[in-house]
Amino acid sequence: MGNTTFAIIKPDAVKNNYTGKIYNHILDSGFDILCAKLIKMTRAQAEGFYGIHKDKPFFKELTTFMSSGKCMVLALSKESAVSEWRKVIGATNPEEAEDGTIRKLYATSLGENAVHGSDSDENAKIEIAFFFSDIEIIQNK
Ligand code: IDP
Ligand code: MG
């Protein structure tokens, strides 16, 4: 298992002023933040990032939402970062997310669910490279 994952604080959470709370949640859960920045994606960027879902019925809703406002993108480090971060964020649908998870605490709905987390080491690497250049990433050595 790798020790890096990729996260997004999504536009609903940024709009609702949960960025600081989620940032604290990340640190309190033992992650080291390798890099972070506030961005606003274009529709084309959102479509590129979520290309894996292009045939899903919710693709248009998802890419409209993800390009609707500012979001914070982050690379996070911890042992088994991918699975550890998925535990901290909770189930995709906030109604099914466990108490104390970020999605349970801060999500708006199934589509607008506050945060993103990579689903594999391979995708974490691809997703970090999508948003960050090598020079932006503080190596954890
Ligand atoms: P994940 O974010 O928990 O990995 P995925 O299945 O990869 O969940 O879906 C990516 C994102 O697409 C979700 O986080 C959510 O924002 C959105 N999404 C997933 N399923 C639906 C749906 O049925 N309706 C609307 N949006 C959805
Ligand atoms: Mg996913």
Short mmCIF file of C-alpha atoms and ligand atoms in Angstrom, two decimals:
data_model
loop_
_atom_site.label_atom_id
_atom_site.label_comp_id
_atom_site.label_asym_id
_atom_site.label_seq_id
_atom_site.Cartn_x
_atom_site.Cartn_y
_atom_site.Cartn_z
CA MET A 1 0.00 0.00 0.00
CA GLY A 2 1.21 3.48 -0.88
CA ASN A 3 1.32 6.38 1.52
CA THR A 4 -0.13 9.16 -0.63
CA THR A 5 -3.66 10.01 -1.64
CA PHE A 6 -5.50 12.82 -3.35
CA ALA A 7 -8.39 14.77 -1.84
CA ILE A 8 -10.73 17.56 -2.90
CA ILE A 9 -12.77 19.78 -0.62
CA LYS A 10 -15.66 20.14 -3.08
CA PRO A 11 -17.53 23.35 -4.02
CA ASP A 12 -20.47 22.73 -1.64
CA ALA A 13 -18.15 22.48 1.36
CA VAL A 14 -16.09 25.53 0.33
CA LYS A 15 -19.30 27.56 -0.20
CA ASN A 16 -20.65 26.44 3.16
CA ASN A 17 -17.43 27.59 4.87
CA TYR A 18 -16.37 24.08 5.95
CA THR A 19 -12.85 24.32 4.47
CA GLY A 20 -11.23 25.08 7.85
CA LYS A 21 -13.17 22.39 9.68
CA ILE A 22 -12.30 19.77 7.05
CA TYR A 23 -8.65 20.89 7.05
CA ASN A 24 -8.55 20.32 10.82
CA HIS A 25 -10.25 16.95 10.37
CA ILE A 26 -7.47 15.96 7.93
CA LEU A 27 -4.72 16.94 10.39
CA ASP A 28 -6.52 15.43 13.42
CA SER A 29 -6.76 12.14 11.49
CA GLY A 30 -2.96 12.01 11.25
CA PHE A 31 -2.43 13.04 7.63
CA ASP A 32 0.43 15.24 6.56
CA ILE A 33 -0.53 17.76 3.88
CA LEU A 34 2.04 17.58 1.06
CA CYS A 35 0.42 20.39 -0.92
CA ALA A 36 -2.89 22.23 -1.16
CA LYS A 37 -4.39 24.94 -3.30
CA LEU A 38 -7.68 26.65 -3.96
CA ILE A 39 -8.81 26.40 -7.59
CA LYS A 40 -11.92 26.77 -9.73
CA MET A 41 -12.17 24.07 -12.37
CA THR A 42 -13.47 24.70 -15.85
CA ARG A 43 -16.08 22.26 -17.11
CA ALA A 44 -13.43 20.70 -19.37
CA GLN A 45 -11.11 20.18 -16.40
CA ALA A 46 -13.92 18.60 -14.35
CA GLU A 47 -14.77 16.34 -17.31
CA GLY A 48 -11.10 15.35 -17.59
CA PHE A 49 -10.73 14.63 -13.90
CA TYR A 50 -13.93 12.54 -13.76
CA GLY A 51 -13.38 10.89 -17.17
CA ILE A 52 -13.77 7.48 -15.49
CA HIS A 53 -17.47 8.35 -14.93
CA LYS A 54 -18.20 9.72 -18.42
CA ASP A 55 -20.81 7.06 -19.19
CA LYS A 56 -22.64 7.39 -15.87
CA PRO A 57 -26.08 9.05 -15.78
CA PHE A 58 -24.85 11.60 -13.22
CA PHE A 59 -21.79 12.74 -15.26
CA LYS A 60 -23.32 16.07 -16.37
CA GLU A 61 -24.63 16.86 -12.88
CA LEU A 62 -21.26 15.95 -11.38
CA THR A 63 -19.12 18.02 -13.77
CA THR A 64 -21.53 20.99 -13.57
CA PHE A 65 -21.26 20.88 -9.78
CA MET A 66 -17.48 20.42 -9.71
CA SER A 67 -16.99 23.44 -11.99
CA SER A 68 -19.58 25.58 -10.15
CA GLY A 69 -17.26 27.15 -7.60
CA LYS A 70 -13.96 27.09 -5.81
CA CYS A 71 -12.60 23.87 -4.38
CA MET A 72 -9.42 22.91 -2.54
CA VAL A 73 -7.23 20.16 -3.98
CA LEU A 74 -4.76 18.39 -1.67
CA ALA A 75 -2.16 15.64 -1.70
CA LEU A 76 -2.13 13.82 1.64
CA SER A 77 0.40 11.51 3.22
CA LYS A 78 -0.11 8.75 5.80
CA GLU A 79 0.55 5.01 5.90
CA SER A 80 -2.10 3.31 3.71
CA ALA A 81 -3.31 6.80 2.78
CA VAL A 82 -5.92 5.73 0.19
CA SER A 83 -7.89 3.43 2.49
CA GLU A 84 -7.31 5.59 5.59
CA TRP A 85 -8.71 8.67 3.81
CA ARG A 86 -11.72 6.72 2.47
CA LYS A 87 -12.46 5.72 6.09
CA VAL A 88 -12.30 9.34 7.24
CA ILE A 89 -14.60 10.64 4.47
CA GLY A 90 -17.27 7.91 4.74
CA ALA A 91 -19.71 6.46 2.21
CA THR A 92 -20.45 8.26 -1.09
CA ASN A 93 -24.04 8.83 0.01
CA PRO A 94 -23.94 10.93 3.21
CA GLU A 95 -27.13 9.23 4.40
CA GLU A 96 -25.15 5.97 4.50
CA ALA A 97 -21.98 7.50 5.95
CA GLU A 98 -20.99 6.58 9.49
CA ASP A 99 -21.23 9.10 12.30
CA GLY A 100 -18.15 11.26 12.61
CA THR A 101 -17.12 10.92 8.97
CA ILE A 102 -16.61 14.09 6.91
CA ARG A 103 -19.46 13.29 4.55
CA LYS A 104 -21.83 12.60 7.46
CA LEU A 105 -20.83 15.89 9.07
CA TYR A 106 -20.53 18.23 6.09
CA ALA A 107 -22.06 16.81 2.87
CA THR A 108 -25.08 18.42 1.27
CA SER A 109 -26.40 15.45 -0.76
CA LEU A 110 -25.29 12.35 -2.69
CA GLY A 111 -23.98 14.50 -5.55
CA GLU A 112 -22.69 17.37 -3.44
CA ASN A 113 -20.89 15.28 -0.89
CA ALA A 114 -18.21 17.65 0.46
CA VAL A 115 -15.04 15.71 -0.36
CA HIS A 116 -13.29 13.46 -2.87
CA GLY A 117 -10.90 10.63 -2.13
CA SER A 118 -8.87 8.48 -4.54
CA ASP A 119 -9.98 4.85 -4.80
CA SER A 120 -6.56 3.26 -5.45
CA ASP A 121 -2.84 3.99 -5.26
CA GLU A 122 -2.72 4.07 -9.04
CA ASN A 123 -5.51 6.65 -9.31
CA ALA A 124 -4.05 8.71 -6.46
CA LYS A 125 -0.89 9.12 -8.51
CA ILE A 126 -2.81 10.06 -11.66
CA GLU A 127 -5.06 12.51 -9.77
CA ILE A 128 -2.17 14.26 -8.00
CA ALA A 129 -0.39 14.66 -11.34
CA PHE A 130 -3.60 16.11 -12.83
CA PHE A 131 -3.53 19.09 -10.45
CA PHE A 132 0.03 19.48 -9.14
CA SER A 133 3.45 19.78 -10.68
CA ASP A 134 6.40 17.98 -9.06
CA ILE A 135 7.77 21.26 -7.72
CA GLU A 136 4.58 21.91 -5.70
CA ILE A 137 4.73 18.63 -3.81
CA ILE A 138 6.72 18.65 -0.59
CA GLN A 139 8.35 15.24 -0.46
CA ASN A 140 7.79 13.49 2.84
CA LYS A 141 11.27 12.17 3.48
P1 IDP B 1 -16.73 8.40 -4.47
O1 IDP B 1 -16.58 9.90 -4.59
O2 IDP B 1 -17.21 7.99 -3.10
O3 IDP B 1 -15.51 7.65 -4.91
P2 IDP B 1 -17.94 7.66 -7.02
O4 IDP B 1 -18.86 6.50 -7.22
O5 IDP B 1 -16.55 7.56 -7.54
O6 IDP B 1 -17.94 7.99 -5.45
O7 IDP B 1 -18.66 8.93 -7.66
C1 IDP B 1 -17.94 10.14 -7.85
C2 IDP B 1 -18.80 11.28 -7.41
O8 IDP B 1 -19.95 11.37 -8.27
C3 IDP B 1 -19.43 11.16 -6.00
O9 IDP B 1 -18.55 11.54 -4.97
C4 IDP B 1 -20.62 12.09 -6.11
O10 IDP B 1 -20.20 13.46 -6.01
C5 IDP B 1 -21.08 11.85 -7.54
N1 IDP B 1 -22.12 10.81 -7.61
C6 IDP B 1 -21.98 9.48 -7.44
N2 IDP B 1 -23.16 8.83 -7.59
C7 IDP B 1 -24.07 9.80 -7.89
C8 IDP B 1 -25.48 9.77 -8.17
O11 IDP B 1 -26.13 8.71 -8.18
N3 IDP B 1 -26.08 10.98 -8.42
C9 IDP B 1 -25.38 12.15 -8.43
N4 IDP B 1 -24.06 12.22 -8.18
C10 IDP B 1 -23.41 11.07 -7.90
MG MG B 2 -14.63 7.49 -6.76
#
